[in-house]
Amino acid sequence: MRLITGPPGSGKTAHILECFRQALRAGNSAVRLLLPTATLARHLENEIAREGLVFRPGLIQTLNGFVEELVAEFPQAPETVVHLLVEEAVARANRPEFRRVAHLPGFCVRLARTLLEFYAAGCDSGRLAACLPETPLAAGFLAVYQEVDRALGRRGLLPRAKRIERAAARIDRDGAKGVRTVWLDGFHALPDPELAVIQALGRCTDLTLTLPDYQATTPLRSRLLSSGFDEERFVRKRPSPAMLLMKAPRIEREVEEIARRIVEQAAAGRPWREIGIIVRAAGAYVPLLRATLERFAIPAHFYFETSAARHPAIRFLTGAIDAMLAGWDHCATLAVLRLAPRFADSPALDALDFAVREQIPNAGLESFQALLPAAEGDIRRLIEDLGALEELRSLELTPGEWAIRWRTLRSLYQPPRDASLDHEMALIWRGHAEALDEFEKVLAAAALALDAERPVALENFWRAVKSVLRLQPLRSHDARRDVVHVLSAPEARQWVLPVVFVCGMVEKQFPQFHTADPFFPDAARRRLQAAGIRVRTAADFEQEEQELFESAISRATMLVTLSYPEFTARGESNLPSLFLDARLRPQSSRLVRPVARHIPAPVPPAVISGSGLLELLRKKTGTLSVSALESWLQCPFRYFGGNLMRLREAPPRPEDRLDFSLQGQIVHDVLAQWHRDPQQDIAALFEGVFAAFCEAKHVPQGYHTERLGNAMLDDLERFATDSQWQRAGFTSRAEEKFVFPLDDSLGISGRIDRLDTDAQGLSYVIDYKYSAVDQVRKKRNSNQLQGPLYFLAAESEFGVKPAGMFFVALKRGVEYIGWSDTGLLESDPIPCEWANTAERVAQIASQIRQGAFAPAPADRKACSYCDSRDICRIEVSESQGVGAIQP
Amino acid sequence: MNFTATQLEAIDTSRKHLDACVTAGPGSGKTTVLVQYFRRLVEGGAHPQQILAITFTEKAAANMRQKLAEAFREDDSVRAALERAWVSTVHGFCARLLRENAVFAGVDPDFYVADERESWRRQQESIAEAVSELFREHPEAVRALIRGLASHEFESLLVSAYDAIRGAGMTVQSVAAMGPPANTARAELAETLRELQADPLSGCNPAQRHHVRTICEDLERIANAAGPLEALQAIESYSGNAAQVKSGTAARQLVKGVRDLLDHLRYTFLTALYQQERETLFEILRRFDRVYRERKSRLGALDFADLEEYAVRLLEENAEIRADVQRQFEHVLMDEFQDTNGQQARLLELVRRTDRFYAVGDVNQSIYGFRHAEPEVFREYRATVEQRGRRLVDLQENFRSRPEILRAVETLVGHAEGIESRPLIAGKVFEKARPVTVELIGVVGEDAGAGLENEARWVAHRILELIAEDPLFRFRGIAVLVRNTEVIPQFTAAFEEAGIPYVVNRGRGFFEAREVKDLYHLLRVIANPRDEVSLAAVLRSPLVQVSDEALFALRMHGGNLADALLALDAAVADLSADDHQKLLHFRDCLHGWRIRRESVSFDRLLLAAIDDCGYQCGSWTNIEKFLAQAREAAERMPLDDFVELIARLRDDNIREPEAPPEDTTDAVNIMTVHSAKGLEFPVVFVAALHKGTKNEASSLAFSRNFGLGARWRNPATGEDKSDLFAHAIHEERKRRENEESHRLLYVAMTRAEQHLVLSFSGKGKKLDHWAKIVASHVPDLDLTAARDEVLTLESPRGEEWKLRVLITSEPPERLPQPKIIEETGAVEWLAPLAFSEQQDANATVTAISAFAKCPREYYLGQYLRFEGRQPKGIGDQGSGLGKAAAARQTPADEFGSQVHALLAGQAVTDCDPSAAAMAETFRQSPLGRRAARASHAEREFAFVMAVEGLVLRGQIDLWFEEGGETVIVDYKTDAVTAVEAHQRAGEYAIQLRLYALALERMTGRAPDRAWLYFLRPNTAIKVDLTPSLLDSPEQVVREFQEAQAKLDFPLREGPHCKRCPFFRDLCPSQYAM
Ligand code: SF4
């Protein structure tokens, strides 16, 4: 057994590869080159094939793969299954010390993680029991561990480490399947089970193992040497790469600067594949790198796992089952359809979406389908296919049968018909197929975790699937050759590239901060180590970080650029990593953006000038409502958006359906009916109207509705008993609609809430405002049009002599605010400007018809209530964030 | 570094084993002191991990860590130890403590800390659920509450009260148990009544006597009322009027006091009347507490209050852990101690040992009452330290401001209520003297609105003058501090008018920033373009920039705006070419974004949109903040939910600060005083001094001292009125806010280093708020006449200082716009490079073969892995999911593998009999027999080789050497007839040629023959291995790579289309059978 040690770049791998090549050239296939990861194995295989050699694929493989061939008959327990078993074990063990936390989602995850660490270190529950350290949670942990061990035994499953141990035993017994020479390269840490296999191989083959010189690998080296390895030391050959440090104000700038430097390299002729980015803090960097590299059109392969459960294809499948289990809740069902790629840009689905939202909460597939126009065959078919799932609900099948049945689910996930894709979309689609494969694995794992013989109901199997899925990672197999490699620091250990970036060199990110294990704190771990169980301590973690860093900066053959952001997103300063050499002077980042793919034309003038459109505008404004005119007075753009264009928003949320406008409608409706017969009980009347409106508008019942209803009723009752207006002295007509011609080209429309006429024939226009008094008082400026136009309508349409006009504020108090010549209710005299109303309105109409609608609010405060406030781009309140000077 | 005597005293570690209280005035170098103290402790032998240093903000913690790292730059081991040192905010400390003791703390070991936005959302959902639940169970109780409570929107108030309860370290239960504050109104009523009745009313006339009798009757009615409702009604019918009682008499005095008394009685009776409803409120709180906790625990989330609460609980419940923690922290250092709340104070008590606490603070800078800070904690601690004869240090030197500024502070607010009067001693030496460093600008006029606008113009004017005057002043060194954000628009408008660059630190709110709205509406449009408001907003935004005319034209097209956009073609009348092109471009882009909507994160959609549209905007930092939110949300929720969440945040007017600008921006900072805490600027304007904040009595309020108070509808009047709790809280709050307002002014003024300008505007002589305070200390300040003069004032310590006073009613003259020097460096625009070699690094031989047959079929089936037409399964009527699959005989691919395995001599479990038969057919065939006789045969022979740089993996079913020939055989299990087999053989030729190539390279000898063996019809077909120029393996591989690189996979229509699963579905082939 030969151990080759040496610093990075000393030619260890090159030596091994040369030996391997020679064996191939000699037609020797009794050799194996064993590596720690599949990516690396694939990478070397490709390299060697490109050199022109043809060989059998199994000759380069992972240590795991090699073991797999030896112990294929012992099924391995996937980590997700172990996790599921931990959940069950925790429940069964029911330990008092865990009672408060057992139900929390992260507890079992954490426990499973620690447990897997023990397994990996070759320590099962029996071995742990023999040297259990004295720490408060150890006994509880052990109890769960024993349960899990038993559960695995019952299912005939072996944890990975156990299988490796078996493989070692088998090699000792039967030899290495005819393999005579073994090289192992790229290993940094060798847990006990792996070490056992290597030693077994060493006994029956000619074995060479390489180990890089890092502080962290020193203990392993000593172990290897003491177990019979002969050491050969390689000295450094490769020259050190140039090293740069770069700082940027923020993480976004940092990543953009990396992109800039990559583009610079590529522009100078370097293939993308010769560039790597090493990331330690994946959570912070990976999504941002994805976005940024994509933005700068840099093709990149991310060697990172994502969560399978978050993949859209899997969300679609799980969403479908969940929706079914929820009785086809409309929201959930809609969410599933939204994930169907075939309808990602479907106007029909958009329309269905709004139709559904207008009625939620709701459930049931039939009522859901009823909202879909008949012509939408494709969507209907998918809904029907989903409906077919219903048949499963009554079944009881064995887990294996369930897994087979669910496998065909993937056919529901139909690709879009238009398959002309760009590289990004193609990559996405290839990812979908991988995700669907992964889903099948999840089904198989869930089946493994359950009792194979016992039929279970759908819900039970489904629960197991979801539990497995929660932790199931997904790895993209981007096979493109010429891409920048974005790697985690551990993954990068086996790579060598000309140009490497190491980002996120700040405190707590690199080195990463490891919190203590809640079950076995550091002291306990040290005791376990002393007992021969190699679980990691804080010192090990720290050493590992150091090793990762040393490894990261030695990955480049030419240039390594370290970088860090000076500030956090909240503007707080970051502390540069302690690994950074204080002598390195940081370069500053530059401000860089990709050239836009489209240069927008200058902003057009805000006037409608096309003759055809002006003609249409004239037609549309042949009749103007009083409220439209008032809206124009407040702001031409408000009129444009709200009255002329009548732009519709997305349907409101159920709890917002009873909004001010609907409340106003209800109050008006009640008052109109009540005035026809003021003797009737307004409360009873209100209840009826309110209920009818709520039903028609799908206003959900609940305290919120109750509360608003209460308030409205209070207001109505207050009004009904209010005696300011002597109703007995008038005859009333309510809710009178009118349209009258103002001149040849303009009609005015509106609706008078109430028209009261006294014995002398004097009429008063009453307009209810379901708003608070303060708001209504604002109407008292003579600029308004409603009063005079109602006057005109009263005269011309209802043949009465108007003597006054009152707004009645109804909310939380009754107040009459208005004008009259009779001085009724402390009213103001009728303004003389009212006499010119016809001309004013004609003038406004002509302005409207000129087609200029630039925003110009008369009252800026009213902008906050304007539905067009986000369209008009007027600054409603405070001004712009960073005050770039406005030209 | 030179330390002053008091600083030396503060950092003296010889007394490290004594509790210490360091009062650190503004600019007194407290961070330096803390860092030095820490440093000396370490140098004195303490391990960094034995020191717990707690700061108030993340910023301060980062600052401290940075300084410590610098201090120990040379000492690697300490520097490394500092990585794990306990230097953080309270929340940071709690989080770490909880993580390390999760199981004992009863928290999820993998918990994450929910940010304020997320917590807000969960609270909203939880309160709605809690109230709905109670309403379902006890509708009458909730109805009564709704009718009784003054506020319609009580949920958010309850949630704030809940937060406050937790901040105070209390529980809903303990608050519910609190009785009303002491109240003597009833006793006073009885006493008043008794005294009035006993009063002989001497000297009163009969009318007066009669009036007093009536009063007595009224009061008796109140005192003897049957219940609170009757009492309240009786109160309203009280008709007494002190004016009708003889003046100068005791009776008049008594009657005068009755109005106040009645008010108190109202509080009392309302409290009694609404006792039940009050209980309902607590019931809602209890349920809310439960629901909210359940929701969080389901997700493994903790909010900030949880961190504190659980940390306290952990230490309270676990004596051992508490002892460990106390043992671990040899020293506990706390910054800004005056800002701790009740819960935090409790936590510190649990963490620290006696005489191991080192607290730094300044009551005069306590301005976080609204966040439940309790400066009393500091005062009490200081008193204890003093009593126990421990270390008290008072850092009075100020190393920030010019002496005149400090004198101004002392003079103008130094003695105001709530400020501990301590001298501010100038400690910094300034090189150059400035003639006047403090100014007061007052704009007084008829119209308050115009006054504020002019005040803002004056501020802008003075900024320009100051910049011109002193080359050391930069825009970025100037801060305009305001108390109330309402006035900010006037200042930004004035700055825009004057050409002054500015940054609003906490302005109108992030979600209302233009660029954030643009992107938000874009996401809404991607989610569903039928939302016409969003679509119109996007179309008018810089993303598209179409004219209003175009919008109108689209609308006139009929139907929904989105439909019109889709139906858009060249024929839309009256659409300018420019608009038309913009709309078409946008429509195409929109399609592209929409098909990616669930597959890429939302930030990527937005970035694509920004680049697709050449979007230009105001604040890129805001965009980045929004992108970060979008990125993070995409990990957790679908697009629809995200837009819904933002909609809610906007609807509820959640104040989210805008993104901090990049440090390099040379712009004036406009910010609230609160956000300026801890900062300093060469020039500070404290503006709009006249503007206070609204202090309306809230309908629901909590105080640690009085519990939960509410305002109720007085049934006797219909008006809203406080109960006893609310009344006491309101009084307490008024006091506190008054004091805090003074401290706020103190903090604002002490931010200035070189120059301080105070400004206000107003109508007439009457001044409000800070303006009033300031003016009251400027002798003979005449607001009626315009003036510009320099006054000499004297500080309380007898030192003179100069104040320039400018009173005006006019706007300033306009100054030329300043020249802005771009410091950040211009943007470098980077053109993307052309993609190359986007093909795969490897492939299988069968893929090449499939490609050769039809590139499109390969593309759909193998490259994209679309499934094509399905073997009927789910959609199959009546078959049920998977039933078909389960019932089918061995599937084709499985069958094929069995045959291949049998022919390779492997054992097959559950073997299909026909597979065995088929294998046997081959064995008995002439070719099979030849193979059996062969001198050398390889079965299932896998290989890796590279062709044209593409790494190919393949597996030869069989090759053998026999009779001096090398022969390759490939079995096919296709269900074909013999005739069809011959037709198909051509499709497989390339595969066999590649096998031949591999064998040739491996063995050094080209194979002589190759056979395709169709097992079903039992037909062997010979394949010609001589490659033609057109379809040599190399050529096909080249085409294959090129097709992948360009994503161009042409159709190769032919009879095989019939077998293609994509025919007449995903493939546009028109091949006619
Ligand atoms: S928000 Fe104001 S400016 Fe904009 S359209 Fe509405 S009223 Fe006009």
mmCIF file of C-alpha atoms in Angstrom, chain A residues 34-36 62-77 79 116 118-123 157-173 184 187 189-201 203 534:
data_model
loop_
_atom_site.group_PDB
_atom_site.id
_atom_site.type_symbol
_atom_site.label_atom_id
_atom_site.label_comp_id
_atom_site.label_asym_id
_atom_site.label_seq_id
_atom_site.Cartn_x
_atom_site.Cartn_y
_atom_site.Cartn_z
ATOM 1 C CA LEU A 34 -11.410 5.222 -7.591
ATOM 2 C CA LEU A 35 -12.544 8.729 -6.784
ATOM 3 C CA PRO A 36 -14.691 10.371 -4.151
ATOM 4 C CA THR A 62 -16.373 6.261 -7.336
ATOM 5 C CA LEU A 63 -15.408 4.281 -4.305
ATOM 6 C CA ASN A 64 -19.110 4.026 -3.626
ATOM 7 C CA GLY A 65 -19.824 2.654 -7.056
ATOM 8 C CA PHE A 66 -17.135 0.064 -6.594
ATOM 9 C CA VAL A 67 -18.580 -0.990 -3.272
ATOM 10 C CA GLU A 68 -22.052 -1.049 -4.793
ATOM 11 C CA GLU A 69 -21.021 -3.832 -7.155
ATOM 12 C CA LEU A 70 -19.781 -5.867 -4.240
ATOM 13 C CA VAL A 71 -22.807 -5.624 -2.026
ATOM 14 C CA ALA A 72 -25.616 -5.039 -4.500
ATOM 15 C CA GLU A 73 -27.830 -7.534 -2.714
ATOM 16 C CA PHE A 74 -27.985 -5.440 0.476
ATOM 17 C CA PRO A 75 -30.234 -2.512 -0.245
ATOM 18 C CA GLN A 76 -28.949 0.765 1.060
ATOM 19 C CA ALA A 77 -31.136 2.974 3.195
ATOM 20 C CA GLU A 79 -30.790 9.264 3.918
ATOM 21 C CA LEU A 116 -26.174 9.800 10.095
ATOM 22 C CA PHE A 118 -22.597 8.395 13.708
ATOM 23 C CA TYR A 119 -23.439 5.881 11.038
ATOM 24 C CA ALA A 120 -20.882 7.418 8.720
ATOM 25 C CA ALA A 121 -18.287 7.145 11.429
ATOM 26 C CA GLY A 122 -19.071 3.448 11.619
ATOM 27 C CA CYS A 123 -20.786 3.714 14.954
ATOM 28 C CA LEU A 157 -31.883 -1.939 4.800
ATOM 29 C CA LEU A 158 -28.347 -0.970 5.565
ATOM 30 C CA PRO A 159 -26.988 2.478 6.134
ATOM 31 C CA ARG A 160 -24.290 3.410 3.679
ATOM 32 C CA ALA A 161 -21.434 2.964 6.116
ATOM 33 C CA LYS A 162 -22.603 -0.490 7.090
ATOM 34 C CA ARG A 163 -22.646 -1.566 3.498
ATOM 35 C CA ILE A 164 -19.133 -0.328 3.091
ATOM 36 C CA GLU A 165 -18.084 -2.371 6.089
ATOM 37 C CA ARG A 166 -19.711 -5.411 4.540
ATOM 38 C CA ALA A 167 -17.899 -4.730 1.312
ATOM 39 C CA ALA A 168 -14.630 -4.634 3.186
ATOM 40 C CA ALA A 169 -15.410 -7.998 4.733
ATOM 41 C CA ARG A 170 -16.319 -9.392 1.348
ATOM 42 C CA ILE A 171 -13.087 -8.210 -0.215
ATOM 43 C CA ASP A 172 -11.204 -9.861 2.577
ATOM 44 C CA ARG A 173 -13.110 -13.051 1.922
ATOM 45 C CA LEU A 184 -7.402 6.262 -5.121
ATOM 46 C CA PHE A 187 -9.751 11.827 -0.935
ATOM 47 C CA ALA A 189 -11.116 12.515 4.833
ATOM 48 C CA LEU A 190 -11.639 8.817 5.206
ATOM 49 C CA PRO A 191 -14.167 7.746 7.796
ATOM 50 C CA ASP A 192 -13.569 4.391 9.402
ATOM 51 C CA PRO A 193 -15.740 2.287 7.070
ATOM 52 C CA GLU A 194 -14.054 3.700 3.953
ATOM 53 C CA LEU A 195 -10.713 3.157 5.538
ATOM 54 C CA ALA A 196 -11.632 -0.446 6.174
ATOM 55 C CA VAL A 197 -12.440 -0.990 2.493
ATOM 56 C CA ILE A 198 -9.208 0.624 1.414
ATOM 57 C CA GLN A 199 -7.233 -1.499 3.764
ATOM 58 C CA ALA A 200 -9.019 -4.614 2.562
ATOM 59 C CA LEU A 201 -8.247 -3.643 -1.029
ATOM 60 C CA ARG A 203 -4.377 -6.499 1.191
ATOM 61 C CA ARG A 534 -14.493 9.639 14.901
#
